[in-house]
GROMACS .gro file of C-alpha atoms in nm:
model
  171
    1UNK     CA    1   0.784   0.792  -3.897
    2UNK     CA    2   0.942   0.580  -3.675
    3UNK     CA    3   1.269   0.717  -3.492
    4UNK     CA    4   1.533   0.487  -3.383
    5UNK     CA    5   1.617   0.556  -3.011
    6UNK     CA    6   2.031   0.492  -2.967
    7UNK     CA    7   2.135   0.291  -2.645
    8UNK     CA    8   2.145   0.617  -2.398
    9UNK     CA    9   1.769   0.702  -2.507
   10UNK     CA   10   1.660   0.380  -2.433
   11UNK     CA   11   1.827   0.323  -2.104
   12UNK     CA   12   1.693   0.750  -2.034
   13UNK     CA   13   1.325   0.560  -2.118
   14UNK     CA   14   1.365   0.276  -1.921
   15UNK     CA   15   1.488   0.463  -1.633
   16UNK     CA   16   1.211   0.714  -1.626
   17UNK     CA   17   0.941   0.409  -1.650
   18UNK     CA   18   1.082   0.246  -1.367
   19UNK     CA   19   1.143   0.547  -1.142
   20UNK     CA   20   0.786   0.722  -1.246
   21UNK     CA   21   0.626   0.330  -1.101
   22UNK     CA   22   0.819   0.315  -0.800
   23UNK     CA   23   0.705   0.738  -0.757
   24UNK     CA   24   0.368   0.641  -0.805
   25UNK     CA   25   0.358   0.349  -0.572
   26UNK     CA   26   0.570   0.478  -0.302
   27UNK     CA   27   0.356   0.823  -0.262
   28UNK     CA   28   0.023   0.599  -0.269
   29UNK     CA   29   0.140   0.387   0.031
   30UNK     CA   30   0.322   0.692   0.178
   31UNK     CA   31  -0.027   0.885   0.159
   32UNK     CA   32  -0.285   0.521   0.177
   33UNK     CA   33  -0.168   0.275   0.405
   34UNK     CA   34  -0.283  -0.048   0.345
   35UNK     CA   35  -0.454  -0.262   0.621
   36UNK     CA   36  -0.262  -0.469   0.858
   37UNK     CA   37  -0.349  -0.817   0.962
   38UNK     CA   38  -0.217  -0.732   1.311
   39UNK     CA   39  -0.462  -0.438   1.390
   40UNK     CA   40  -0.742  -0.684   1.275
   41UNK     CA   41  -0.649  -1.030   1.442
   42UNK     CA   42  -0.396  -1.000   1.760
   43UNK     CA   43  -0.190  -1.275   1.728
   44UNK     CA   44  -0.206  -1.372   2.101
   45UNK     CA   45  -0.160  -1.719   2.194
   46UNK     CA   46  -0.444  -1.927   2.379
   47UNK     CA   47  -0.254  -2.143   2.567
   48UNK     CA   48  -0.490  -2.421   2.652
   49UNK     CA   49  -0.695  -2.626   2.428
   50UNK     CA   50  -1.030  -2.624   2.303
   51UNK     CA   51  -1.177  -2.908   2.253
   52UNK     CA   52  -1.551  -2.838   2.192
   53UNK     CA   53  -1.764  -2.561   2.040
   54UNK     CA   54  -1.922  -2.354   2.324
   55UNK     CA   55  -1.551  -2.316   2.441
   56UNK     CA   56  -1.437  -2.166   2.103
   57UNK     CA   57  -1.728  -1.950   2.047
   58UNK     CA   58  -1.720  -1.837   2.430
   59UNK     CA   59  -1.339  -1.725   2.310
   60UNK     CA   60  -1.491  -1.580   1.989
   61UNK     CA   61  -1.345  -1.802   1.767
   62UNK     CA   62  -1.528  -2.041   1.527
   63UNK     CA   63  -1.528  -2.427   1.499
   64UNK     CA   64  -1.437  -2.611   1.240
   65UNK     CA   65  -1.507  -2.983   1.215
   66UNK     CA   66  -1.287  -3.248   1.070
   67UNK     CA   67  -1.357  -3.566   0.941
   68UNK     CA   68  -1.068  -3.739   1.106
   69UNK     CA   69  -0.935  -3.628   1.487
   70UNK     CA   70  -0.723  -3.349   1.529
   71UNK     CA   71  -0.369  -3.439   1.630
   72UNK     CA   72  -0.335  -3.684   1.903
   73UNK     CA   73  -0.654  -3.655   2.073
   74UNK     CA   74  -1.000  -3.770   1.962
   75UNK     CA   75  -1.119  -3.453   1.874
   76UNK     CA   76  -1.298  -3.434   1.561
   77UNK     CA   77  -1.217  -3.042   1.467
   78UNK     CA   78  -1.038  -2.745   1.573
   79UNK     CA   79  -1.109  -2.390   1.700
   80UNK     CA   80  -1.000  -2.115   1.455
   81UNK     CA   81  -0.957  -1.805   1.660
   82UNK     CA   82  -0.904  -1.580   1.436
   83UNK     CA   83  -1.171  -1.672   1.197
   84UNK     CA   84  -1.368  -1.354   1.262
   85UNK     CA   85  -1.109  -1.091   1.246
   86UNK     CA   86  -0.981  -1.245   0.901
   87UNK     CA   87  -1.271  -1.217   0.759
   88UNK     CA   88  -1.289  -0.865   0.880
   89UNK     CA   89  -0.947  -0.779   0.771
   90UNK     CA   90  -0.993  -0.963   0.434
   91UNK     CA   91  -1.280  -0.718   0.350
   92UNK     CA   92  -1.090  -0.436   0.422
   93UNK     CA   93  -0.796  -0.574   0.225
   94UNK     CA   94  -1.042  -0.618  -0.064
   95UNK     CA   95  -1.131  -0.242  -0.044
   96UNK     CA   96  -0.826  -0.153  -0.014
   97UNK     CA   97  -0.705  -0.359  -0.360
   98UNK     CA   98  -0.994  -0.186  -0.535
   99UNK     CA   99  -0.899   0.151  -0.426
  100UNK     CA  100  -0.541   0.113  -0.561
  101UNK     CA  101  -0.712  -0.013  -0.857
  102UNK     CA  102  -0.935   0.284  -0.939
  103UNK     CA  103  -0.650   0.511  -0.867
  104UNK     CA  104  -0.370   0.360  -1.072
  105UNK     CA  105  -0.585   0.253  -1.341
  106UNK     CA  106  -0.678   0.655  -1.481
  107UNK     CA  107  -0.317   0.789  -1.366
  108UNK     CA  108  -0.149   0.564  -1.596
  109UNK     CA  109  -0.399   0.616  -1.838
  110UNK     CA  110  -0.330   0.970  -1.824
  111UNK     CA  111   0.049   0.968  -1.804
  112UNK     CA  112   0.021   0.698  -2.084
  113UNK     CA  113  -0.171   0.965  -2.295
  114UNK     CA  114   0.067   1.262  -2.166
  115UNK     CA  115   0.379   1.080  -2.309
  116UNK     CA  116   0.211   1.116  -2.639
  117UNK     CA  117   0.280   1.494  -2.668
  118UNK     CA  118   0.595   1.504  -2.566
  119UNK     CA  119   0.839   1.586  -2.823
  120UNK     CA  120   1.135   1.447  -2.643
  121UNK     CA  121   1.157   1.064  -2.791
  122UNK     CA  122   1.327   0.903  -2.510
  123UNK     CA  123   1.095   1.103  -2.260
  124UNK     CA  124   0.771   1.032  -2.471
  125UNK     CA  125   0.841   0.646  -2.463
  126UNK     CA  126   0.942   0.649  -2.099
  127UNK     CA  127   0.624   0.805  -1.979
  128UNK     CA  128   0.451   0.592  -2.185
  129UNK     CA  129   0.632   0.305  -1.994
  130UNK     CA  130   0.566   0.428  -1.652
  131UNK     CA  131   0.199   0.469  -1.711
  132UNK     CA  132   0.179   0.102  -1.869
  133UNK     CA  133   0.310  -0.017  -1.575
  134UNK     CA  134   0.101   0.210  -1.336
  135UNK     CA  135  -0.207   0.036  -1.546
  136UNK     CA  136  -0.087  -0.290  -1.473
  137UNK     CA  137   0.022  -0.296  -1.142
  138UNK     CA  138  -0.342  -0.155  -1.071
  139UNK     CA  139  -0.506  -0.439  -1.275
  140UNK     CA  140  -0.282  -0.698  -1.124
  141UNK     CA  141  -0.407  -0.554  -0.810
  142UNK     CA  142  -0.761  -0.642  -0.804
  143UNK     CA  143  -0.772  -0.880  -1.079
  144UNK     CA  144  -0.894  -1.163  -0.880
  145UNK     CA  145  -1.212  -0.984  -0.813
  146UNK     CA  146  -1.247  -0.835  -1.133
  147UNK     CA  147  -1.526  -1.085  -1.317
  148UNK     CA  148  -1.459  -1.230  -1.658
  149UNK     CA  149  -1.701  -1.009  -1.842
  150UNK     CA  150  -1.519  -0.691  -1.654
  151UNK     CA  151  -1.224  -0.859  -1.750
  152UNK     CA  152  -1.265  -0.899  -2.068
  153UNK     CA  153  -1.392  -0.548  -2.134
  154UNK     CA  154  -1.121  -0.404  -1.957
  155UNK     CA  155  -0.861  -0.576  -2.143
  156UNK     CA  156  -1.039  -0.483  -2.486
  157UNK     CA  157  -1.042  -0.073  -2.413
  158UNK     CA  158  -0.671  -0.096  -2.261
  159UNK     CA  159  -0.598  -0.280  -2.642
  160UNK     CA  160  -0.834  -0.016  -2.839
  161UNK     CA  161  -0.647   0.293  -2.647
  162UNK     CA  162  -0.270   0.098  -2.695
  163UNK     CA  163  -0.302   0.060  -3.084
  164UNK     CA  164  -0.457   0.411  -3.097
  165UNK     CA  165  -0.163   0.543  -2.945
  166UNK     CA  166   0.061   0.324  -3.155
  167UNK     CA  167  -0.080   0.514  -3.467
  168UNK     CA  168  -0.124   0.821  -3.328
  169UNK     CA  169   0.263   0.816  -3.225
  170UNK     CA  170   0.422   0.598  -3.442
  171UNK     CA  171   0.270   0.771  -3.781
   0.00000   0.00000   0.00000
């Protein structure tokens, strides 16, 4: 049977959703830091230019060509200094996203599945709220790297396990 929450329930249940994300999220930064561009790429200014490509690699940068010239000059391409340690960075970025991912994905699964068996209402459908948006902010997290087929099954057991619950709690 479905119980009607009054106004303070539902503002108790929102609260606790909201606080139990920012928990979650604050103590995985606090405890995983994520990787910063700036210990990856110094952002130190070359104050000359490079205009050919043994000058940029001898700097450790990469040229990139350009069908047209580069500002005023007749320079067809740049030097990208920081090609390199982007790259570098971005990998460790990408590890980083899929970390969060796997670690936010099962924790709101579980506190998801915890709010189930909790007889408190308001507290039941707030947990249940904080670990929906735990799940989400982890899929959001490393959905761009996620492939359709991993999307798609991902999205089809986080349905399967939501309407579960929905009959399980809601009979």
């Amino acid at each position: 049977m479905i119980q009607k929450l009054s106004w303070k329930e539902v503002l108790l249940s929102l609260a606790i959703a909201i606080v139990l994300m920012f928990f979650i999220f604050y103590g995985i930064s606090t405890f995983y830091h994520a990787p910063k561009y700036e210990d990856y790429c110094k952002m130190e200014q070359y104050s000359g230019e490079i205009n050919s490509t043994s000058e940029c690699t001898s700097l450790g940068g990469e040229w990139r060509e350009s069908p047209k010239p580069v500002g005023d000059s007749s320079v067809r391409g740049y030097c990208d200094l920081y090609s390199k340690c982007s790259e570098e960075f971005n990998d460790k970025y990408t590890k980083y996203r899929r970390n969060i991912f796997t670690i936010t994905l099962p924790l709101g699964t579980i506190i998801l599945i915890a709010g189930i068996f909790v007889s408190a209402s308001s507290v039941s459908a707030g947990l249940m709220g904080g670990g929906i948006l735990t799940m989400l902010y982890g899929l959001l997290q490393y959905w761009d790297e996620l492939g359709d087929i991993l999307r798609f099954v991902i999205l089809g057991i986080i349905l399967c396990a939501l309407i579960w619950i929905g009959i399980k709690k809601l009979k």
